[in-house]
Coordinates of N, CA, C and O in Angstrom, one line a residue:
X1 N 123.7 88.6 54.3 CA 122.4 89.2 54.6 C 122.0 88.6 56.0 O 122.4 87.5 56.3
X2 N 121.2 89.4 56.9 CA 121.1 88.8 57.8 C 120.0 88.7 58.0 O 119.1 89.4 57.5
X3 N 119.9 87.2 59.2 CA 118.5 86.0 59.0 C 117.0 87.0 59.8 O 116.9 87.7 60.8
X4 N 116.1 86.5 58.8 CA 115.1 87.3 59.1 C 114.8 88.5 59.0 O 114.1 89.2 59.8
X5 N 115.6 89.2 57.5 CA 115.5 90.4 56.9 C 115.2 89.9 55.7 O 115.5 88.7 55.5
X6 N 114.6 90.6 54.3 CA 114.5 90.5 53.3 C 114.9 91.6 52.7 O 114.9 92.7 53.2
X7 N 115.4 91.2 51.6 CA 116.8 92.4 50.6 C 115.3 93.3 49.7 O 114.5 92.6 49.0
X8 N 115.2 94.3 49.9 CA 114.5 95.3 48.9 C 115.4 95.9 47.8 O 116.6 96.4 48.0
X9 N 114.4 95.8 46.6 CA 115.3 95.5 45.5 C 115.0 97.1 44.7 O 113.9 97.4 44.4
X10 N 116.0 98.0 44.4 CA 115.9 98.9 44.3 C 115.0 99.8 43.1 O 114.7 101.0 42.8
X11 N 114.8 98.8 42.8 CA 113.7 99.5 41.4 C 112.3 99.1 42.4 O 111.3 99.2 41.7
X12 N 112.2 98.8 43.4 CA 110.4 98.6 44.4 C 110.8 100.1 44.9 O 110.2 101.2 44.7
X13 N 112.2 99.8 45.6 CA 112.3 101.3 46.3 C 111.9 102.6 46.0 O 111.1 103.3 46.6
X14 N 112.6 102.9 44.5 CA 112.4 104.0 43.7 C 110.6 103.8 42.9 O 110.1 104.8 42.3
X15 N 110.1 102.7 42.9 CA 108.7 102.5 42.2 C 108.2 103.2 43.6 O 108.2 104.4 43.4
X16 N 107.9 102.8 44.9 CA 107.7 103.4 45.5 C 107.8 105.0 46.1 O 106.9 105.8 46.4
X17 N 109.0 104.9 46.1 CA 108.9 106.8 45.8 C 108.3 107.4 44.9 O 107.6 108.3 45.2
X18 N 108.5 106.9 43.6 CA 107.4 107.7 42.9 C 106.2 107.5 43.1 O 105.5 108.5 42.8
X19 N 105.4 106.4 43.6 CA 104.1 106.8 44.0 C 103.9 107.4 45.3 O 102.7 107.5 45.7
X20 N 104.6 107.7 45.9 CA 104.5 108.6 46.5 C 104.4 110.1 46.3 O 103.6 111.0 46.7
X21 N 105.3 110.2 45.7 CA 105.6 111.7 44.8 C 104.1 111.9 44.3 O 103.5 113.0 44.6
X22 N 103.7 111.0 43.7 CA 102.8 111.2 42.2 C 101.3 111.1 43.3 O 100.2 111.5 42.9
X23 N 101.4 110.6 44.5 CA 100.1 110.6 44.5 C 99.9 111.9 46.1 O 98.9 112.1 46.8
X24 N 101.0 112.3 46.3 CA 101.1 114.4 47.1 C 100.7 115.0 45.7 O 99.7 115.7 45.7
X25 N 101.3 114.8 44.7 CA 101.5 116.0 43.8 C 99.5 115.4 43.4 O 98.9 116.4 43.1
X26 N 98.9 114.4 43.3 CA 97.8 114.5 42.6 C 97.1 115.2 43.9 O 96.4 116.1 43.6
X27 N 97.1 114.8 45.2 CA 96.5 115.4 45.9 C 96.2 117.1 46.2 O 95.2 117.7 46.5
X28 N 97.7 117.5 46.1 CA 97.6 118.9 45.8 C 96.6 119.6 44.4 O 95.9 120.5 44.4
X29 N 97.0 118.4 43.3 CA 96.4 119.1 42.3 C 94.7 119.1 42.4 O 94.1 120.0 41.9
X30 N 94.1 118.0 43.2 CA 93.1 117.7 44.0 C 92.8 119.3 44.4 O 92.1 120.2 43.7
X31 N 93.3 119.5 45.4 CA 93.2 120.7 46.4 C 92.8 121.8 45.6 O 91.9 122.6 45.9
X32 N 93.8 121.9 44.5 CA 93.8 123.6 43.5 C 92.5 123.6 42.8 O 91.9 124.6 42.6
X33 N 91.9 122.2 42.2 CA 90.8 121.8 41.3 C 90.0 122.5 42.1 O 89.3 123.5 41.6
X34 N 89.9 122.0 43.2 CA 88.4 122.1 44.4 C 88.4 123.1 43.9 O 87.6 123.3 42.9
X35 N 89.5 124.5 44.6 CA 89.0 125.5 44.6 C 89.1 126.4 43.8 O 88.9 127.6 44.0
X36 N 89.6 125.9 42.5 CA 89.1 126.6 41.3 C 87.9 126.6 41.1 O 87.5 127.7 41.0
X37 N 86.9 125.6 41.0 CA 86.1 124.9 41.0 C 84.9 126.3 42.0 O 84.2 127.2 41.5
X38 N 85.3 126.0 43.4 CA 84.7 126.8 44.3 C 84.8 128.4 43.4 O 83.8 129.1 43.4
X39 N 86.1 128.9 42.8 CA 85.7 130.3 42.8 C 85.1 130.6 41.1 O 84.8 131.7 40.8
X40 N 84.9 129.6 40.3 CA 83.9 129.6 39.1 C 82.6 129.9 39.5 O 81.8 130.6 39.0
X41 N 82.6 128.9 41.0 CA 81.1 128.9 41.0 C 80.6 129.9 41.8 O 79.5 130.3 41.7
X42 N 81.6 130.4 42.8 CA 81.5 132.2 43.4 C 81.0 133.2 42.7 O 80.0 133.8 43.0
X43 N 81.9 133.4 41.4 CA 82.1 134.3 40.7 C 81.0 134.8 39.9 O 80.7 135.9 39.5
X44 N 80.2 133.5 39.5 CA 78.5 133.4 39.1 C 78.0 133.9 40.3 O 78.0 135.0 40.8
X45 N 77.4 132.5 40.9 CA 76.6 132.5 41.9 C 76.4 133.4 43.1 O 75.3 133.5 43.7
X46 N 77.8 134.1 43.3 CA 77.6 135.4 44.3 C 78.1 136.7 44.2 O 78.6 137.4 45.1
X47 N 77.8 136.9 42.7 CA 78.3 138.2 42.0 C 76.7 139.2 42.7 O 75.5 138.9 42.4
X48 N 77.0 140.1 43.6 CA 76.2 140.8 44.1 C 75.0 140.7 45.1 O 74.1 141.4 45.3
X49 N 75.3 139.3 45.6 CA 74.3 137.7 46.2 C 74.9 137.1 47.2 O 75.5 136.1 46.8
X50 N 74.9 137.3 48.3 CA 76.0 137.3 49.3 C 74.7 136.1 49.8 O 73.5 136.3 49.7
X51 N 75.6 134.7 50.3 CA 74.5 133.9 51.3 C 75.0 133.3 52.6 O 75.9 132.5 52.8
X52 N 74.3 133.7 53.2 CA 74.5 134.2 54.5 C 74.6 132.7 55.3 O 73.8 131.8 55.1
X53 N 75.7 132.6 56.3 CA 75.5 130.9 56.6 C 75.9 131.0 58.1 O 76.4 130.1 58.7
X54 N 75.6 132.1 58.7 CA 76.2 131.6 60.2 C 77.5 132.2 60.4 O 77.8 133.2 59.8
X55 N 78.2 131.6 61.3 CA 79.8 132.1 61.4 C 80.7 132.3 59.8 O 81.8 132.8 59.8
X56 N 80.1 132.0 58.6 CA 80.8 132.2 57.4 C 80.1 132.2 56.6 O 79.3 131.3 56.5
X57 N 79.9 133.2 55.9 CA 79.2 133.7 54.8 C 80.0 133.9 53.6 O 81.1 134.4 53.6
X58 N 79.3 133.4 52.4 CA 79.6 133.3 51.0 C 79.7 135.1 50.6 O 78.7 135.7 50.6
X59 N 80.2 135.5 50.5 CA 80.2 136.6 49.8 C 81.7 136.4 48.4 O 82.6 135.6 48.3
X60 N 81.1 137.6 47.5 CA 82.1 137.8 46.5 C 83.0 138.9 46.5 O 82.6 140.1 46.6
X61 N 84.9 138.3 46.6 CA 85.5 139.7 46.8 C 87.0 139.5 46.3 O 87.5 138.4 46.5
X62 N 87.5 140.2 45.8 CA 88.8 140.2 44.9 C 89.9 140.9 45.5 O 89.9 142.0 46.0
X63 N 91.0 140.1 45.5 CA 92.1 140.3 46.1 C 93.7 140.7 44.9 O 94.5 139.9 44.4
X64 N 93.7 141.8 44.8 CA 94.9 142.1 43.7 C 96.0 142.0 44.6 O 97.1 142.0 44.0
X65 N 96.0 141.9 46.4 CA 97.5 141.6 46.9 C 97.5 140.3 46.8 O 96.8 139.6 46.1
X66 N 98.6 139.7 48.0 CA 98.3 138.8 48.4 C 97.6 138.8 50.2 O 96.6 139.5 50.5
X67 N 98.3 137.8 51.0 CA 97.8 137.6 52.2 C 97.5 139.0 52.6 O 98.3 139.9 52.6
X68 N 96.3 139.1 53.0 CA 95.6 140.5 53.9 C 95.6 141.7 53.1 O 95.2 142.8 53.4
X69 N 96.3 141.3 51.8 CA 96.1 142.3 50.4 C 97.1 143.1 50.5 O 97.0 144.1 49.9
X70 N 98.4 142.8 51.3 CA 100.0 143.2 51.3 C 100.0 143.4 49.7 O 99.1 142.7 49.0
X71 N 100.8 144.2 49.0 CA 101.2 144.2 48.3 C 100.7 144.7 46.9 O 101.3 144.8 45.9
X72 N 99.2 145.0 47.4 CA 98.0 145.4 46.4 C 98.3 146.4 45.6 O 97.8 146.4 44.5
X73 N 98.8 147.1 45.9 CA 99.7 148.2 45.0 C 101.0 147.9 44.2 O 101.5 148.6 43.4
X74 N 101.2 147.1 44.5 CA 102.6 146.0 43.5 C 101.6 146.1 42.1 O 100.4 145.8 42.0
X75 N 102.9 146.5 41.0 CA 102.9 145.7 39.8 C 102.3 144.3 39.7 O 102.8 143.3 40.2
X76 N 100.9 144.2 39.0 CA 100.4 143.0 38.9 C 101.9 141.3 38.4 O 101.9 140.2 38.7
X77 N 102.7 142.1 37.6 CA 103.8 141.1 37.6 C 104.8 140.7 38.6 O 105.5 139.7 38.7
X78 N 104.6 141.5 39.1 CA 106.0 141.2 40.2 C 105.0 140.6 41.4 O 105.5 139.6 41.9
X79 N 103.8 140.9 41.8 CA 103.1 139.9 42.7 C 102.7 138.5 42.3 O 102.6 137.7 43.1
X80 N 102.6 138.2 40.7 CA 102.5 137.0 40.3 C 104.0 136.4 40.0 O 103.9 135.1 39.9
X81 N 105.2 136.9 39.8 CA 106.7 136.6 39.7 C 106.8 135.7 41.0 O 106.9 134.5 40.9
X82 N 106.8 136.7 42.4 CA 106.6 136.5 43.8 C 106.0 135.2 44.1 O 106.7 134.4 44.7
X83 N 104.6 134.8 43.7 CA 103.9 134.3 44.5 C 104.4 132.6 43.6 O 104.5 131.6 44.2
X84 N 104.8 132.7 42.1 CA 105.1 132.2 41.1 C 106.2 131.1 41.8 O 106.2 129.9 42.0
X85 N 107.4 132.2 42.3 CA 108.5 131.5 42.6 C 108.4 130.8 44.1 O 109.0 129.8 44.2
X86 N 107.6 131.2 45.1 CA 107.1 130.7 46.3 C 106.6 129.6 45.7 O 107.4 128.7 46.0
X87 N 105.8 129.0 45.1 CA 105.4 128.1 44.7 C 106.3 127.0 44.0 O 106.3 125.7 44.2
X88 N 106.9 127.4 43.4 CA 107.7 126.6 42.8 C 108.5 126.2 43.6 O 109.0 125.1 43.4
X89 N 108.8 126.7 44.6 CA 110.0 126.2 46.0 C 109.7 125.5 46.7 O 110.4 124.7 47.3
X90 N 107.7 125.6 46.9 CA 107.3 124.3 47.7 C 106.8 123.2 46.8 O 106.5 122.2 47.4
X91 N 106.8 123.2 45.7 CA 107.0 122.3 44.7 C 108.0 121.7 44.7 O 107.9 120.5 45.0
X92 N 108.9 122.0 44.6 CA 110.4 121.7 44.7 C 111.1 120.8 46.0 O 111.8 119.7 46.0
X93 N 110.4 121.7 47.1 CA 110.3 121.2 49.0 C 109.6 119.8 48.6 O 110.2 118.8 48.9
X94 N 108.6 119.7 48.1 CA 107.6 118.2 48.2 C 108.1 117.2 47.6 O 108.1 116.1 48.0
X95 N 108.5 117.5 46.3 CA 109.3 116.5 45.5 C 110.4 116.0 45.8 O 110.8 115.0 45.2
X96 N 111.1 116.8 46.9 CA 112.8 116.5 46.9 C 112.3 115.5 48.4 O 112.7 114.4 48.5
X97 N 111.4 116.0 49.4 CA 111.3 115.5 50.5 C 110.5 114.3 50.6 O 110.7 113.5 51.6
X98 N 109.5 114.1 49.6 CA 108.4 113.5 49.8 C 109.0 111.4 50.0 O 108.4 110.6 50.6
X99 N 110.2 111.1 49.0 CA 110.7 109.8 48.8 C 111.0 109.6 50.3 O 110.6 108.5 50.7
X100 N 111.6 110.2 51.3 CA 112.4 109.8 52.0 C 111.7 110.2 54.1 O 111.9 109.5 55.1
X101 N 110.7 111.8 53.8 CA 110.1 111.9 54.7 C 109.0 111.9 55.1 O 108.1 111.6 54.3
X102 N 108.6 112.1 56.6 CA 107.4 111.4 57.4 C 106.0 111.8 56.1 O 105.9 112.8 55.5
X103 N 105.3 110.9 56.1 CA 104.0 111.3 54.9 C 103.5 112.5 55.8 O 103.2 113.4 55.0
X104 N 103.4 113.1 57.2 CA 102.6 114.1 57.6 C 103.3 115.4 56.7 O 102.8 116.4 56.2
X105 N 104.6 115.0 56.7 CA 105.6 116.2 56.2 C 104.6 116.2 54.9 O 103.6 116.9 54.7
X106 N 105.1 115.3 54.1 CA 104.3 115.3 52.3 C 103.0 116.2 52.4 O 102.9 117.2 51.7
X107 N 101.9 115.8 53.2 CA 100.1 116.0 53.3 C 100.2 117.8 53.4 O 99.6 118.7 52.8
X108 N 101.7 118.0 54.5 CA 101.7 119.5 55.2 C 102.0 120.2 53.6 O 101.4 121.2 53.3
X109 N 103.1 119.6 52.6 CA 103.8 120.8 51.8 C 102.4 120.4 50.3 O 102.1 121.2 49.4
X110 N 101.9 119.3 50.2 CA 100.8 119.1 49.3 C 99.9 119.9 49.6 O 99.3 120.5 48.7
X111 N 99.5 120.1 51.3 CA 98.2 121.3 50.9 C 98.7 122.7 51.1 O 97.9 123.5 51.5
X112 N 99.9 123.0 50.9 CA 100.7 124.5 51.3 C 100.6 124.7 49.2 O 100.0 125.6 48.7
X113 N 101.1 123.8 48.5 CA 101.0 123.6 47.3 C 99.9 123.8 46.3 O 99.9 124.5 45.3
X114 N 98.7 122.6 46.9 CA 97.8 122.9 46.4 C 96.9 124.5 46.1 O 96.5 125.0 45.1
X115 N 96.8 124.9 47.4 CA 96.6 125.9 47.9 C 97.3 127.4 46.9 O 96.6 128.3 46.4
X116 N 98.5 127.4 46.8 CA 98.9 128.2 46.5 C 98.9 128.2 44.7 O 98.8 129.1 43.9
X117 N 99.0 127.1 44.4 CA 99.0 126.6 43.0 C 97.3 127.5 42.5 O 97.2 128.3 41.6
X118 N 96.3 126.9 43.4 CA 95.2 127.9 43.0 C 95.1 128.9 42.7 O 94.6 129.4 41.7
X119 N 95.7 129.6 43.7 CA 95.9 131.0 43.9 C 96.6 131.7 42.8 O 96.2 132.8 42.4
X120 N 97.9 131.1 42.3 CA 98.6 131.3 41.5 C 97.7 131.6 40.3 O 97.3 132.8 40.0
X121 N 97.1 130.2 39.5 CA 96.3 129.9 38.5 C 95.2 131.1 38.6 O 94.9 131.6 37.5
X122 N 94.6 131.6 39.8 CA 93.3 132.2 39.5 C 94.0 133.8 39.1 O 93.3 134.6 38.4
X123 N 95.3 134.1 39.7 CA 95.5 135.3 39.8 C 96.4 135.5 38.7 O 96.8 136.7 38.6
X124 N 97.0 134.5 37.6 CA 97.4 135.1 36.5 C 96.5 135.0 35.3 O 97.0 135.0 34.2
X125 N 95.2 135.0 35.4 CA 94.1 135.6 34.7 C 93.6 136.8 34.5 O 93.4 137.3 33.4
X126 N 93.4 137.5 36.0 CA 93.3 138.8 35.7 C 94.2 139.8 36.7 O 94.3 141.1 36.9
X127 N 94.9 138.7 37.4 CA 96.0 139.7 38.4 C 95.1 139.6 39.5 O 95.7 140.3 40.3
X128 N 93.8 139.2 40.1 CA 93.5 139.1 41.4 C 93.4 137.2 41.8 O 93.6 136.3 41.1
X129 N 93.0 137.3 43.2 CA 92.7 136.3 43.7 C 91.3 136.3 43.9 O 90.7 137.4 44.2
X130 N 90.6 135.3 43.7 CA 88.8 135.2 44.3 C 89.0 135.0 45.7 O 90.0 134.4 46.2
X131 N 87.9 135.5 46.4 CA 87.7 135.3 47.5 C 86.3 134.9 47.5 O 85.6 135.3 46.5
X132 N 85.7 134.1 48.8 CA 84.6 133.8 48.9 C 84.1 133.6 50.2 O 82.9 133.8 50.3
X133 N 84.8 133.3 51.2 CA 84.9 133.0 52.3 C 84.8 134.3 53.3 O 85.8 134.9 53.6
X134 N 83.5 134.5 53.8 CA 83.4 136.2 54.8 C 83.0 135.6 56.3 O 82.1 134.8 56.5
X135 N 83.6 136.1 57.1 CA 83.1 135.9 58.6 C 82.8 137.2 59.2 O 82.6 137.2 60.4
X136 N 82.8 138.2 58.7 CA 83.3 139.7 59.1 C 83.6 140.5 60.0 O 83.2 141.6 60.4
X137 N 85.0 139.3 60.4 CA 85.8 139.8 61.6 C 86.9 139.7 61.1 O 87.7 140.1 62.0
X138 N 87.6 139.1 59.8 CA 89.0 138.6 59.3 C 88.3 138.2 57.3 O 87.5 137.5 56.7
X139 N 89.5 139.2 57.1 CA 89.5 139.6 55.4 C 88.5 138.2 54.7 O 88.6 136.9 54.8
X140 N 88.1 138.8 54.1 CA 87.1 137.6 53.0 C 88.6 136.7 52.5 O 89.7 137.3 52.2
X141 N 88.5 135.5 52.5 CA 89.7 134.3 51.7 C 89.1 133.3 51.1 O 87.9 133.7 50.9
X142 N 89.2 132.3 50.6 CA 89.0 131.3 49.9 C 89.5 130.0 50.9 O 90.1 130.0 51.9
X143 N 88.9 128.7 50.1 CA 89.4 127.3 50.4 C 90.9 127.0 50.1 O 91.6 126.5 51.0
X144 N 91.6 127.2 49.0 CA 93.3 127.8 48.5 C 94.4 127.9 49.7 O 95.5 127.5 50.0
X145 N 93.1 129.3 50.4 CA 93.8 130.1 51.6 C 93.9 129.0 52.8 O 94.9 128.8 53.5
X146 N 92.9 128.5 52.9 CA 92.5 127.4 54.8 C 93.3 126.5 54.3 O 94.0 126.2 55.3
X147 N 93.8 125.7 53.2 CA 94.8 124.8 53.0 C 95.9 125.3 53.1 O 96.6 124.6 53.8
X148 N 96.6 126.7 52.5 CA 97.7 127.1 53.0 C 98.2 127.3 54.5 O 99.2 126.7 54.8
X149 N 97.5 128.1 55.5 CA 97.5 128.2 56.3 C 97.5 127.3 56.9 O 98.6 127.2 57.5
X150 N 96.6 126.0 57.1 CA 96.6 124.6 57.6 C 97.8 124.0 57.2 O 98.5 123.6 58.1
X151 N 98.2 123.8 56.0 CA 99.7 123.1 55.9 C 100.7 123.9 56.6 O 101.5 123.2 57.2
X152 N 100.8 125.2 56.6 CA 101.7 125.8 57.3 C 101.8 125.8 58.5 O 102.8 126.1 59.1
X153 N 100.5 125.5 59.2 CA 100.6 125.3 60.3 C 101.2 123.6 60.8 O 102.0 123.2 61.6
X154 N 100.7 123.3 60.3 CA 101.0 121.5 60.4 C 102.7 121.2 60.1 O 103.3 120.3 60.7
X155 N 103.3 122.1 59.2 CA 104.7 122.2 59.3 C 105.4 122.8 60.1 O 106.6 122.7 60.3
X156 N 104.4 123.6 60.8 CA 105.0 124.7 62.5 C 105.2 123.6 63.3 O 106.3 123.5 63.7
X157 N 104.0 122.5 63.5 CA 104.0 121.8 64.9 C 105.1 120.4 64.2 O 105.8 119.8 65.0
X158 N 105.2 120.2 63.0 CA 105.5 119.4 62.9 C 107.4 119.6 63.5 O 108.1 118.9 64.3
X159 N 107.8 120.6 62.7 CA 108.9 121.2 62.9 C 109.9 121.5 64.7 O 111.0 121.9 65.2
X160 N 108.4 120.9 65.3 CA 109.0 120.7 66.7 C 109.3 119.9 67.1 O 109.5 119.9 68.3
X161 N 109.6 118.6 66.4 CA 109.8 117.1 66.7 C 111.2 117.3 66.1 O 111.6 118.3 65.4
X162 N 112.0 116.2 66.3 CA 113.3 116.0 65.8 C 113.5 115.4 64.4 O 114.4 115.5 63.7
X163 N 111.9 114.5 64.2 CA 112.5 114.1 62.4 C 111.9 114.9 62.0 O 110.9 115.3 62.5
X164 N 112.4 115.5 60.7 CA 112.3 116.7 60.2 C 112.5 115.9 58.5 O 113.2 114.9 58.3
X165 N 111.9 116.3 57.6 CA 111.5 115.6 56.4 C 113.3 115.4 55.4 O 113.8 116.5 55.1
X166 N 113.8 114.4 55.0 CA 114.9 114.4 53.8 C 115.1 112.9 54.5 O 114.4 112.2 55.3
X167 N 116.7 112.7 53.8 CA 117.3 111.5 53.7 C 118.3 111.4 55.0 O 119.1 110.5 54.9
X168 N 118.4 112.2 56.1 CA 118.8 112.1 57.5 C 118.4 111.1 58.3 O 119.0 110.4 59.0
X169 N 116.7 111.2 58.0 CA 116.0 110.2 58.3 C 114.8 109.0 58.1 O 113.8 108.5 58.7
X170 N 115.4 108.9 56.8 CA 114.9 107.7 56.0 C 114.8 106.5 56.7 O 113.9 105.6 56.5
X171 N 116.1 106.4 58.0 CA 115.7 104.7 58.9 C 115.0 104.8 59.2 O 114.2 103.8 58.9
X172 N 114.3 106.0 60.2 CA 113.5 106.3 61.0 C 112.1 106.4 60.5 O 111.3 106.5 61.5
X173 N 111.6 106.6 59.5 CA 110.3 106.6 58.9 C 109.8 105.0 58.5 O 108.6 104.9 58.4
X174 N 110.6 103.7 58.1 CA 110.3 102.6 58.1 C 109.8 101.9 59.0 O 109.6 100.7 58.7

């Protein structure tokens, strides 16, 4: 061993990864709560009752596609199959990446996750998405939607740098 290093003992290593793991995955689940949360209280509160706030207004509006209502004419199954297995892949992305890459990476696929996980949940109830979110210059969306978008974007810029999330570069994040 050499002087002035300390040996890490592989059960801290792996205790560590999992809390890492466990505390993206609670953050995302964070994220989906909020905005379930947000479209319970939409769904009351601004059923025909639009309140008016400036650049963004609360209004109530239902989305049977997905993004920009692509697909609104799709089989209510095959858009929730779709959006089902998307999800499960960035589930998959966060879990496999989260032990080994940069936490920005983790925060970017936790709120692409959370986000989508809502969306999922609210839309295999009746086959739509809530919306609540109106500026009325760009489709009514939800809080779900600004975390997807924002993670996705955060993985655009992130994706211009050379470390890039797995076990390539595990030295480099220490």
């Amino acid at each position: 061993m050499t002087p002035g290093r300390t040996m890490v003992r592989p059960a801290a290593v792996a205790a560590g990864r999992t809390r890492r793991r466990l505390g993206l995955l609670l953050a995302a689940a964070a994220i989906a709560g909020t905005d379930l949360g947000l479209k319970a209280w939409a769904t009351t509160a601004l059923d025909g009752r639009p309140i008016e706030g400036g650049p963004v207004n609360l209004q109530l509006a239902y989305n049977p596609g997905v993004a920009f209502s692509m697909g609104a004419n799709a089989p209510g199954w095959i858009v929730l199959a779709v959006t089902g297995l998307i999800t499960a892949g960035v589930a998959v992305a966060l879990w496999r990446t989260a032990p080994a890459g940069r936490l920005l990476w983790g925060v970017a696929l936790a709120a692409v996750l959370g986000g989508a996980a809502a969306n999922l949940i609210d839309r295999a109830a009746d086959g739509v998405v809530t919306d609540y979110l109106h500026t009325g210059w760009w489709p009514t969306f939800n809080l779900a939607d600004v975390f997807i978008v924002c993670g996705g974007l955060l993985i655009v810029v992130l994706s211009w740098h050379a470390d890039h999330p797995g076990p390539a570069n595990e030295m480099h994040d220490r």
